[in-house]
Coordinates of N, CA and C and ligand atoms in Angstrom, one line a residue:
X2 N 0.8 -1.2 0.0 CA 0.0 0.0 0.0 C 0.9 1.2 0.0
X3 N 0.4 2.3 -0.7 CA 1.2 3.5 -0.8 C 0.8 4.4 0.4
X4 N 1.8 4.7 1.2 CA 1.4 5.6 2.4 C 2.0 7.0 2.2
X5 N 1.1 8.0 2.3 CA 1.6 9.4 2.1 C 1.9 9.9 3.5
X6 N 3.2 10.3 3.7 CA 3.5 10.8 5.0 C 4.7 11.8 4.9
X7 N 4.9 12.6 5.9 CA 6.0 13.5 5.8 C 5.8 14.6 6.9
X8 N 6.3 15.8 6.7 CA 6.2 16.9 7.6 C 5.5 18.0 6.9
X9 N 4.7 18.8 7.7 CA 4.2 20.0 7.1 C 4.2 21.1 8.2
X10 N 4.0 22.3 7.7 CA 4.0 23.5 8.6 C 2.6 23.8 9.0
X11 N 2.4 23.9 10.3 CA 1.0 24.3 10.8 C 1.1 25.6 11.4
X12 N 0.0 26.4 11.3 CA 0.0 27.7 11.9 C -1.1 27.7 13.0
X13 N -0.7 28.2 14.2 CA -1.6 28.3 15.3 C -1.7 29.7 15.8
X14 N -2.9 30.2 16.1 CA -3.0 31.6 16.6 C -2.1 31.8 17.9
X15 N -1.3 32.8 18.0 CA -0.5 33.0 19.2 C -0.8 34.3 19.9
X16 N -1.7 35.1 19.3 CA -2.1 36.4 20.0 C -1.9 37.6 19.1
X17 N -1.8 38.8 19.7 CA -1.8 40.0 18.9 C -0.7 40.9 19.3
X18 N 0.0 41.6 18.4 CA 1.0 42.6 18.7 C 0.8 43.9 17.8
X19 N 1.4 45.0 18.2 CA 1.5 46.2 17.4 C 2.9 46.2 16.8
X20 N 2.9 46.6 15.5 CA 4.2 46.8 14.9 C 4.1 47.7 13.7
X21 N 5.2 48.0 13.0 CA 5.1 48.8 11.8 C 4.9 47.9 10.6
X22 N 3.9 48.4 9.7 CA 3.7 47.6 8.5 C 4.3 48.4 7.3
X23 N 5.2 47.7 6.6 CA 5.9 48.3 5.5 C 5.0 48.5 4.3
X24 N 3.8 47.8 4.2 CA 2.9 48.1 3.1 C 2.0 49.2 3.4
X25 N 1.4 49.2 4.7 CA 0.5 50.3 5.1 C 1.3 51.6 5.4
X26 N 2.6 51.4 5.6 CA 3.5 52.5 6.0 C 3.0 53.2 7.3
X27 N 2.5 52.5 8.3 CA 2.2 53.0 9.6 C 2.1 51.9 10.6
X28 N 2.2 52.2 11.9 CA 2.0 51.2 12.9 C 0.6 50.6 12.8
X29 N 0.5 49.2 12.9 CA -0.7 48.5 12.7 C -0.8 47.4 13.7
X30 N -2.0 46.8 13.8 CA -2.2 45.6 14.6 C -1.9 44.4 13.8
X31 N -1.2 43.4 14.4 CA -0.8 42.2 13.8 C -1.3 41.0 14.5
X32 N -1.7 40.0 13.7 CA -2.1 38.7 14.3 C -0.8 37.9 14.3
X33 N -0.5 37.3 15.4 CA 0.8 36.5 15.5 C 0.4 35.0 15.4
X34 N 1.2 34.3 14.6 CA 0.9 32.8 14.5 C 2.2 32.1 14.8
X35 N 2.0 30.9 15.5 CA 3.1 30.1 15.8 C 3.2 29.0 14.7
X36 N 4.4 28.9 14.1 CA 4.6 27.9 13.1 C 5.3 26.7 13.7
X37 N 4.6 25.6 13.4 CA 5.1 24.3 13.9 C 5.4 23.3 12.8
X38 N 6.5 22.5 12.9 CA 6.7 21.5 11.9 C 6.2 20.2 12.5
X39 N 5.2 19.6 11.8 CA 4.5 18.5 12.4 C 4.5 17.3 11.4
X40 N 4.6 16.1 12.0 CA 4.5 14.9 11.1 C 3.1 14.7 10.7
X41 N 2.9 14.2 9.5 CA 1.6 13.9 9.0 C 1.5 12.6 8.3
X42 N 0.4 11.9 8.4 CA 0.1 10.7 7.6 C -1.2 11.1 6.8
X43 N -1.1 11.0 5.5 CA -2.2 11.4 4.6 C -2.6 12.8 4.9
X44 N -1.7 13.7 5.2 CA -1.9 15.1 5.5 C -2.8 15.4 6.8
X45 N -3.0 14.3 7.6 CA -3.7 14.5 8.9 C -2.6 14.5 9.9
X46 N -2.5 15.6 10.7 CA -1.5 15.7 11.7 C -2.1 15.9 13.1
X47 N -1.3 15.6 14.1 CA -1.8 15.7 15.4 C -0.8 16.6 16.2
X48 N -1.3 17.4 17.0 CA -0.5 18.3 17.9 C 0.0 19.5 17.1
X49 N 0.7 20.4 17.9 CA 1.2 21.6 17.3 C 2.6 21.5 16.7
X50 N 3.3 20.4 16.9 CA 4.6 20.2 16.3 C 5.7 21.0 16.9
X51 N 6.9 20.8 16.4 CA 8.1 21.4 16.8 C 8.1 22.9 16.4
X52 N 8.4 23.8 17.3 CA 8.4 25.2 17.0 C 9.4 25.5 15.9
X53 N 9.1 26.1 14.8 CA 10.1 26.6 13.8 C 10.1 28.1 13.7
X54 N 9.2 28.8 14.3 CA 9.2 30.3 14.3 C 7.8 30.9 14.4
X55 N 7.8 32.2 14.3 CA 6.5 32.9 14.3 C 6.3 33.7 13.1
X56 N 5.1 34.1 12.8 CA 4.8 34.9 11.7 C 3.8 35.9 12.1
X57 N 3.9 37.2 11.6 CA 2.9 38.2 12.0 C 2.2 38.6 10.7
X58 N 0.9 38.8 10.8 CA 0.1 39.2 9.7 C -0.6 40.5 10.0
X59 N -0.4 41.5 9.1 CA -1.1 42.8 9.3 C -2.6 42.7 9.2
X60 N -3.3 43.2 10.2 CA -4.8 43.0 10.2 C -5.4 44.0 9.2
X61 N -4.7 44.9 8.7 CA -5.2 45.9 7.7 C -5.0 45.4 6.3
X62 N -3.8 44.9 5.9 CA -3.6 44.6 4.5 C -3.3 43.1 4.3
X63 N -3.2 42.3 5.4 CA -3.0 40.9 5.2 C -1.6 40.4 4.9
X64 N -0.7 41.3 4.8 CA 0.7 40.9 4.5 C 1.3 40.2 5.7
X65 N 2.0 39.1 5.4 CA 2.7 38.4 6.6 C 4.2 38.3 6.4
X66 N 4.9 38.3 7.5 CA 6.3 38.2 7.5 C 6.8 37.5 8.7
X67 N 8.1 37.0 8.8 CA 8.5 36.3 10.0 C 8.6 37.3 11.1
X68 N 8.4 36.8 12.4 CA 8.4 37.7 13.5 C 9.2 37.0 14.6
X69 N 9.8 37.9 15.5 CA 10.6 37.4 16.6 C 9.8 37.8 17.9
X70 N 9.4 36.8 18.7 CA 8.6 37.1 19.9 C 9.4 38.0 20.8
X71 N 10.7 37.8 20.8 CA 11.5 38.6 21.7 C 11.5 40.1 21.4
X72 N 10.9 40.5 20.2 CA 10.8 41.9 19.9 C 9.7 42.6 20.7
X73 N 8.8 41.8 21.3 CA 7.7 42.4 22.0 C 7.7 42.2 23.5
X74 N 7.2 43.2 24.2 CA 7.2 43.1 25.7 C 6.4 42.0 26.2
X75 N 5.2 41.8 25.6 CA 4.3 40.7 25.8 C 3.4 40.5 24.6
X76 N 2.7 39.4 24.6 CA 1.8 39.1 23.5 C 0.4 39.3 24.0
X77 N -0.4 40.1 23.4 CA -1.8 40.3 23.9 C -2.7 39.1 23.4
X78 N -3.6 38.8 24.3 CA -4.5 37.6 24.0 C -5.6 38.1 23.0
X79 N -6.0 39.4 23.1 CA -7.1 39.8 22.2 C -6.6 41.0 21.3
X80 N -7.4 41.2 20.3 CA -7.0 42.3 19.4 C -7.5 43.6 20.0
X81 N -6.7 44.2 20.9 CA -7.0 45.5 21.5 C -6.9 46.6 20.5
X82 N -7.5 47.8 20.8 CA -7.3 48.9 19.9 C -5.9 49.2 19.8
X83 N -5.5 49.8 18.6 CA -4.1 50.0 18.3 C -3.2 50.7 19.4
X84 N -3.7 51.8 20.0 CA -2.9 52.5 21.0 C -2.7 51.7 22.2
X85 N -3.7 51.0 22.7 CA -3.6 50.1 23.8 C -2.6 48.9 23.5
X86 N -2.8 48.4 22.3 CA -2.0 47.2 21.9 C -0.5 47.6 21.9
X87 N -0.3 48.9 21.4 CA 1.1 49.4 21.2 C 1.7 49.5 22.6
X88 N 1.0 50.1 23.6 CA 1.5 50.2 24.9 C 1.8 48.9 25.6
X89 N 1.0 47.9 25.3 CA 1.1 46.6 26.0 C 2.2 45.8 25.4
X90 N 2.3 45.8 24.0 CA 3.2 44.8 23.4 C 4.5 45.4 22.8
X91 N 4.4 46.7 22.4 CA 5.6 47.3 21.8 C 5.7 48.8 22.1
X92 N 5.9 49.1 23.4 CA 5.8 50.5 23.9 C 6.9 51.4 23.2
X93 N 8.0 50.8 22.7 CA 9.1 51.6 22.1 C 8.9 51.9 20.6
X94 N 7.7 51.4 20.1 CA 7.5 51.4 18.6 C 7.6 52.9 18.0
X95 N 6.9 53.8 18.7 CA 6.9 55.2 18.1 C 8.3 55.8 18.0
X96 N 9.1 55.6 19.1 CA 10.5 56.1 19.2 C 11.3 55.4 18.1
X97 N 11.2 54.1 18.0 CA 12.0 53.3 17.1 C 11.7 53.6 15.7
X98 N 10.4 54.1 15.5 CA 10.0 54.4 14.1 C 10.2 55.8 13.7
X99 N 10.9 56.6 14.5 CA 11.0 58.0 14.2 C 11.7 58.2 12.9
X100 N 12.8 57.5 12.7 CA 13.6 57.7 11.5 C 12.8 57.2 10.2
X101 N 12.2 56.1 10.4 CA 11.3 55.5 9.3 C 10.2 56.5 9.0
X102 N 9.6 57.1 10.0 CA 8.5 58.0 9.8 C 9.0 59.3 9.0
X103 N 10.2 59.7 9.4 CA 10.8 60.9 8.7 C 10.9 60.6 7.2
X104 N 11.4 59.3 6.9 CA 11.5 58.9 5.5 C 10.2 58.8 4.8
X105 N 9.2 58.3 5.5 CA 7.8 58.2 4.9 C 7.3 59.5 4.7
X106 N 7.6 60.5 5.5 CA 7.1 61.9 5.3 C 7.7 62.4 4.0
X107 N 9.0 62.2 3.8 CA 9.7 62.6 2.6 C 9.1 62.0 1.4
X108 N 8.7 60.7 1.5 CA 8.1 59.9 0.4 C 6.7 60.6 0.1
X109 N 6.0 61.0 1.1 CA 4.7 61.6 0.9 C 4.8 63.0 0.3
X110 N 5.7 63.8 0.8 CA 5.8 65.2 0.3 C 6.6 65.4 -0.9
X111 N 7.8 64.8 -1.0 CA 8.6 65.0 -2.2 C 9.3 63.8 -2.7
X112 N 8.6 62.8 -3.2 CA 9.2 61.5 -3.6 C 10.3 61.7 -4.6
X113 N 10.3 62.7 -5.4 CA 11.4 62.8 -6.4 C 12.7 63.4 -5.9
X114 N 12.6 63.9 -4.6 CA 13.9 64.4 -4.0 C 14.7 63.3 -3.3
X115 N 14.1 62.1 -3.3 CA 14.8 61.0 -2.7 C 16.0 60.6 -3.6
X116 N 17.1 60.1 -3.0 CA 18.2 59.7 -3.8 C 17.8 58.4 -4.6
X117 N 18.5 58.2 -5.8 CA 18.2 57.0 -6.5 C 18.2 55.7 -5.7
X118 N 19.2 55.6 -4.8 CA 19.4 54.5 -3.9 C 18.2 54.3 -2.9
X119 N 17.8 55.5 -2.4 CA 16.6 55.4 -1.4 C 15.4 55.0 -2.2
X120 N 15.2 55.5 -3.4 CA 14.1 55.1 -4.2 C 14.1 53.6 -4.5
X121 N 15.2 53.2 -4.9 CA 15.3 51.7 -5.3 C 14.9 50.9 -4.1
X122 N 15.5 51.2 -2.9 CA 15.2 50.5 -1.7 C 13.7 50.5 -1.4
X123 N 13.1 51.7 -1.5 CA 11.7 51.9 -1.1 C 10.8 51.2 -2.1
X124 N 11.2 51.1 -3.4 CA 10.4 50.5 -4.4 C 10.5 48.9 -4.2
X125 N 11.7 48.5 -3.9 CA 11.8 47.0 -3.7 C 11.1 46.5 -2.5
X126 N 11.0 47.3 -1.4 CA 10.5 46.9 -0.1 C 9.1 46.2 -0.2
X127 N 8.1 46.8 -0.9 CA 6.8 46.1 -0.9 C 6.8 44.8 -1.7
X128 N 7.7 44.7 -2.7 CA 7.8 43.4 -3.5 C 8.4 42.3 -2.5
X129 N 9.4 42.8 -1.7 CA 10.0 41.9 -0.8 C 9.0 41.4 0.3
X130 N 8.1 42.3 0.8 CA 7.2 42.0 1.8 C 6.1 41.1 1.3
X131 N 5.7 41.2 0.0 CA 4.6 40.4 -0.6 C 5.1 39.1 -1.2
X132 N 6.4 39.0 -1.4 CA 6.9 37.8 -2.1 C 6.5 36.5 -1.3
X133 N 6.6 36.4 0.0 CA 6.3 35.2 0.7 C 4.9 34.7 0.4
X134 N 3.9 35.7 0.3 CA 2.5 35.4 0.0 C 2.4 34.7 -1.4
X135 N 3.2 35.3 -2.3 CA 3.1 34.7 -3.7 C 3.7 33.3 -3.7
X136 N 4.9 33.2 -3.0 CA 5.5 31.8 -3.0 C 4.6 30.8 -2.4
X137 N 3.9 31.2 -1.3 CA 3.0 30.3 -0.6 C 1.9 29.9 -1.5
X138 N 1.3 30.8 -2.2 CA 0.2 30.6 -3.0 C 0.5 29.6 -4.2
X139 N 1.7 29.8 -4.8 CA 2.0 29.0 -5.9 C 2.8 27.7 -5.6
X140 N 3.0 27.5 -4.2 CA 3.7 26.2 -3.8 C 2.7 25.1 -3.7
X141 N 1.4 25.5 -3.6 CA 0.3 24.4 -3.5 C -0.7 24.6 -4.6
X142 N -1.5 23.6 -4.8 CA -2.6 23.7 -5.7 C -3.8 24.3 -5.1
X143 N -4.3 25.3 -5.7 CA -5.5 26.0 -5.2 C -6.7 26.0 -6.1
X144 N -7.8 25.6 -5.5 CA -9.0 25.5 -6.4 C -9.9 26.7 -6.0
X145 N -10.0 27.7 -6.9 CA -11.0 28.8 -6.7 C -12.2 28.5 -7.5
X146 N -13.2 29.4 -7.4 CA -14.5 29.2 -8.1 C -14.4 28.8 -9.5
X147 N -13.5 29.5 -10.2 CA -13.3 29.3 -11.7 C -12.8 27.9 -12.0
X148 N -11.8 27.4 -11.2 CA -11.3 26.1 -11.4 C -12.4 25.0 -11.1
X149 N -13.1 25.2 -10.0 CA -14.2 24.2 -9.7 C -15.2 24.2 -10.8
X150 N -15.5 25.4 -11.3 CA -16.5 25.5 -12.5 C -15.9 24.8 -13.7
X151 N -14.6 24.9 -14.0 CA -14.0 24.3 -15.1 C -14.1 22.7 -15.0
X152 N -13.8 22.2 -13.7 CA -13.9 20.8 -13.5 C -15.3 20.3 -13.8
X153 N -16.3 21.0 -13.3 CA -17.7 20.7 -13.5 C -18.0 20.7 -15.0
X154 N -17.5 21.7 -15.7 CA -17.7 21.9 -17.1 C -17.1 20.7 -17.9
X155 N -15.9 20.3 -17.4 CA -15.2 19.1 -18.1 C -16.0 17.8 -17.9
X156 N -16.6 17.7 -16.7 CA -17.4 16.5 -16.5 C -18.6 16.5 -17.4
X157 N -19.2 17.7 -17.5 CA -20.4 17.9 -18.4 C -20.1 17.6 -19.8
X158 N -18.9 18.1 -20.3 CA -18.5 17.8 -21.7 C -18.3 16.3 -21.9
X159 N -17.8 15.6 -20.9 CA -17.6 14.2 -21.1 C -18.9 13.4 -21.1
X160 N -19.9 14.0 -20.6 CA -21.3 13.3 -20.7 C -22.0 13.7 -22.0
X161 N -21.9 15.0 -22.3 CA -22.6 15.6 -23.5 C -22.0 15.1 -24.8
X162 N -20.6 15.2 -24.9 CA -20.0 14.9 -26.2 C -20.3 13.5 -26.7
X163 N -20.1 12.4 -25.9 CA -20.4 11.1 -26.5 C -21.9 11.0 -26.9
X164 N -22.8 11.6 -26.1 CA -24.2 11.5 -26.5 C -24.5 12.2 -27.8
X165 N -23.8 13.4 -28.0 CA -24.0 14.1 -29.3 C -23.4 13.3 -30.4
X166 N -22.2 12.7 -30.2 CA -21.5 11.9 -31.2 C -22.3 10.7 -31.6
X167 N -22.9 10.0 -30.6 CA -23.8 8.8 -30.9 C -25.0 9.2 -31.7
X168 N -25.5 10.4 -31.5 CA -26.7 10.9 -32.2 C -26.4 11.1 -33.6
X169 N -25.1 11.6 -33.9 CA -24.7 11.9 -35.3 C -24.4 10.6 -36.1
X170 N -23.7 9.7 -35.5 CA -23.4 8.5 -36.2 C -23.2 7.3 -35.2
X171 N -23.4 6.1 -35.6 CA -23.4 5.0 -34.7 C -21.9 4.8 -34.2
X172 N -20.9 5.2 -34.9 CA -19.5 5.1 -34.5 C -19.0 6.4 -33.8
X173 N -19.9 7.3 -33.6 CA -19.5 8.7 -33.2 C -19.2 8.9 -31.7
X174 N -19.6 8.0 -30.9 CA -19.5 8.1 -29.4 C -18.0 8.2 -29.0
X175 N -17.2 7.2 -29.6 CA -15.8 7.1 -29.2 C -15.0 8.4 -29.5
X176 N -14.9 8.8 -30.8 CA -14.2 10.0 -31.1 C -14.7 11.3 -30.4
X177 N -16.0 11.3 -30.2 CA -16.6 12.5 -29.5 C -16.2 12.5 -28.0
X178 N -16.0 11.4 -27.4 CA -15.5 11.3 -26.1 C -14.1 11.8 -26.0
X179 N -13.3 11.5 -27.0 CA -11.9 12.0 -27.0 C -11.9 13.5 -27.1
X180 N -12.8 14.0 -28.0 CA -12.8 15.5 -28.2 C -13.3 16.1 -26.9
X181 N -14.3 15.5 -26.2 CA -14.9 16.0 -25.0 C -13.8 16.1 -23.9
X182 N -13.0 15.0 -23.8 CA -11.9 15.0 -22.8 C -10.8 16.0 -23.1
X183 N -10.5 16.2 -24.3 CA -9.5 17.2 -24.7 C -10.0 18.6 -24.4
X184 N -11.2 18.9 -24.7 CA -11.8 20.2 -24.4 C -11.9 20.4 -22.9
X185 N -12.3 19.4 -22.2 CA -12.4 19.5 -20.7 C -11.0 19.8 -20.1
X186 N -10.0 19.1 -20.6 CA -8.7 19.3 -20.0 C -8.2 20.7 -20.3
X187 N -8.4 21.1 -21.5 CA -8.0 22.5 -21.9 C -8.7 23.5 -21.0
X188 N -10.0 23.3 -20.7 CA -10.7 24.2 -19.9 C -10.1 24.3 -18.5
X189 N -9.8 23.1 -17.9 CA -9.2 23.1 -16.6 C -7.8 23.8 -16.5
X190 N -7.0 23.5 -17.5 CA -5.6 24.1 -17.6 C -5.8 25.6 -17.7
X191 N -6.7 26.0 -18.6 CA -6.9 27.5 -18.8 C -7.3 28.1 -17.4
X192 N -8.2 27.5 -16.7 CA -8.7 28.1 -15.5 C -7.7 28.0 -14.3
X193 N -6.8 27.0 -14.4 CA -5.7 27.0 -13.4 C -4.8 28.2 -13.6
X194 N -4.4 28.5 -14.8 CA -3.6 29.7 -15.1 C -4.3 30.9 -14.8
X195 N -5.6 31.0 -15.2 CA -6.4 32.2 -14.9 C -6.5 32.4 -13.4
X196 N -6.6 31.3 -12.6 CA -6.8 31.4 -11.1 C -5.5 32.1 -10.5
X197 N -4.4 31.8 -11.0 CA -3.1 32.4 -10.6 C -3.1 33.9 -10.9
X198 N -3.6 34.2 -12.1 CA -3.7 35.7 -12.4 C -4.7 36.4 -11.5
X199 N -5.9 35.7 -11.3 CA -6.9 36.3 -10.4 C -6.3 36.6 -9.0
X200 N -5.5 35.6 -8.5 CA -4.9 35.8 -7.2 C -4.0 37.0 -7.2
X201 N -3.1 37.1 -8.2 CA -2.2 38.2 -8.3 C -3.0 39.6 -8.3
X202 N -4.0 39.6 -9.1 CA -4.8 40.9 -9.3 C -5.6 41.2 -8.0
X203 N -6.1 40.2 -7.3 CA -6.9 40.5 -6.1 C -6.1 40.7 -4.9
X204 N -5.1 39.8 -4.7 CA -4.4 39.7 -3.4 C -3.1 40.5 -3.4
X205 N -2.4 40.6 -4.5 CA -1.1 41.2 -4.5 C -1.1 42.6 -5.1
X206 N -1.7 42.8 -6.2 CA -1.7 44.1 -6.9 C -2.2 45.2 -6.0
X207 N -3.3 45.1 -5.3 CA -3.8 46.2 -4.5 C -2.8 46.7 -3.4
X208 N -2.3 45.8 -2.5 CA -1.4 46.3 -1.5 C -0.1 46.8 -2.1
X209 N 0.4 46.1 -3.2 CA 1.6 46.6 -3.9 C 1.4 48.0 -4.4
X210 N 0.3 48.2 -5.1 CA 0.0 49.5 -5.7 C -0.1 50.6 -4.6
X211 N -0.8 50.2 -3.4 CA -1.0 51.1 -2.3 C 0.4 51.6 -1.8
X212 N 1.3 50.6 -1.6 CA 2.6 50.9 -1.1 C 3.5 51.7 -2.0
X213 N 3.3 51.5 -3.3 CA 4.2 52.2 -4.3 C 3.6 53.6 -4.7
X214 N 2.3 53.8 -4.6 CA 1.7 55.0 -5.1 C 2.4 56.3 -4.6
X215 N 2.7 56.4 -3.3 CA 3.3 57.7 -2.9 C 4.7 58.0 -3.5
X216 N 5.3 56.9 -4.0 CA 6.7 57.1 -4.6 C 6.6 57.5 -6.0
X217 N 5.4 57.5 -6.6 CA 5.2 57.8 -8.0 C 6.3 57.2 -8.9
X218 N 6.5 55.8 -8.9 CA 7.6 55.2 -9.6 C 7.4 55.3 -11.1
X219 N 8.5 55.3 -11.9 CA 8.4 55.2 -13.3 C 8.3 53.8 -13.7
X220 N 7.9 53.5 -15.0 CA 7.8 52.2 -15.5 C 9.2 51.5 -15.4
X221 N 10.2 52.2 -15.8 CA 11.6 51.7 -15.8 C 12.0 51.2 -14.4
X222 N 11.6 52.0 -13.3 CA 12.0 51.6 -11.9 C 11.3 50.3 -11.5
X223 N 10.0 50.2 -11.9 CA 9.2 49.0 -11.6 C 9.8 47.8 -12.4
X224 N 10.1 48.1 -13.6 CA 10.7 47.0 -14.5 C 12.0 46.5 -13.9
X225 N 12.8 47.4 -13.4 CA 14.1 47.0 -12.8 C 13.8 46.2 -11.5
X226 N 12.8 46.6 -10.7 CA 12.5 45.8 -9.5 C 12.1 44.4 -9.8
X227 N 11.1 44.3 -10.8 CA 10.6 43.0 -11.3 C 11.8 42.1 -11.8
X228 N 12.7 42.7 -12.5 CA 13.8 42.0 -13.1 C 14.7 41.4 -12.0
X229 N 15.0 42.3 -11.0 CA 15.8 41.8 -9.9 C 15.2 40.7 -9.1
X230 N 13.9 40.8 -8.9 CA 13.2 39.7 -8.1 C 13.2 38.4 -9.0
X231 N 13.0 38.6 -10.3 CA 12.9 37.4 -11.2 C 14.3 36.7 -11.1
X232 N 15.4 37.5 -11.2 CA 16.7 36.9 -11.2 C 17.0 36.2 -9.9
X233 N 16.5 36.7 -8.8 CA 16.7 36.1 -7.5 C 15.8 34.9 -7.3
X234 N 15.0 34.6 -8.3 CA 14.2 33.4 -8.2 C 12.8 33.6 -7.5
X235 N 12.4 34.8 -7.3 CA 11.1 35.1 -6.7 C 10.0 35.1 -7.7
X236 N 9.0 34.4 -7.4 CA 7.9 34.3 -8.4 C 7.2 35.6 -8.7
X237 N 7.2 36.5 -7.7 CA 6.5 37.8 -7.8 C 7.1 38.6 -9.0
X238 N 8.4 38.3 -9.3 CA 9.0 39.0 -10.4 C 8.5 38.7 -11.8
X239 N 7.9 37.5 -11.9 CA 7.5 37.0 -13.2 C 6.0 37.0 -13.4
X240 N 5.2 37.3 -12.3 CA 3.7 37.1 -12.4 C 3.0 38.5 -12.6
X241 N 3.7 39.6 -12.6 CA 3.1 40.9 -12.8 C 3.8 41.6 -13.9
X242 N 3.1 42.5 -14.6 CA 3.7 43.3 -15.6 C 3.9 44.8 -15.0
X243 N 5.0 45.4 -15.4 CA 5.3 46.7 -14.9 C 4.1 47.7 -15.2
X244 N 3.6 47.6 -16.4 CA 2.5 48.5 -16.9 C 1.3 48.4 -16.0
X245 N 0.9 47.1 -15.6 CA -0.4 47.0 -14.8 C -0.1 47.5 -13.4
X246 N 1.1 47.3 -12.9 CA 1.4 47.8 -11.5 C 1.4 49.3 -11.5
X247 N 1.9 49.9 -12.6 CA 2.0 51.4 -12.7 C 0.6 52.0 -12.8
X248 N -0.3 51.3 -13.6 CA -1.7 51.7 -13.7 C -2.4 51.7 -12.4
X249 N -2.2 50.6 -11.6 CA -2.9 50.5 -10.3 C -2.3 51.5 -9.3
X250 N -1.0 51.9 -9.4 CA -0.4 52.7 -8.4 C -0.6 54.2 -8.7
X251 N -1.5 54.5 -9.6 CA -1.7 55.9 -9.9 C -2.8 56.5 -9.1
Ligands
ZN314 ZN1 -0.5 46.4 6.5

């Protein structure tokens, strides 16, 4: 018998903290998750597994990144209002963010007076922050409404095509079945590709555009960032076009 087993990463809620969000460009509330590496048999796992780290997810924009629990004075059990959460979990946040806020202020008021190096760093930063979300999405198979519809359509084609074939000629059912399967397969593949594009448009483009908008980047600057990420093997570099990012960031 073929047994599927191995290890997988599980996420467990670990509480709430306040921190700076590089996409929202301001202090935000974050949901903290504990990442555990746990053994599974047929993808069914028991327990929370060996601790491999923590992850924080911005409650405003949904962007997640690795987190160090030692950065916070304590972890809040509930999602308190931002100011209270800040005092309880990260009281030094405002002071620590002074330099960052000064830079954000310059981004807001005079983005073109930033040095080319500052601009490059600021343009790359949201790609870097959103890259883990893209990698996670494309590392596993995802069925959204379109893909499920395509599978249903493919099943329908395999029922309808042989019936139509048989009605046309006594030998028609076989070839019509092959045509139906081919069409069904093409439909599913097309929807799998489209599902990836839908994810990029819905989940990645809006926060990316929001973070880039104050910088008023040129198409060449975005192109450069995409190329760098592509070269470094990040999927985010190959799944978006500079022109569509630019259009959304206006
Ligand atoms: Zn955010």
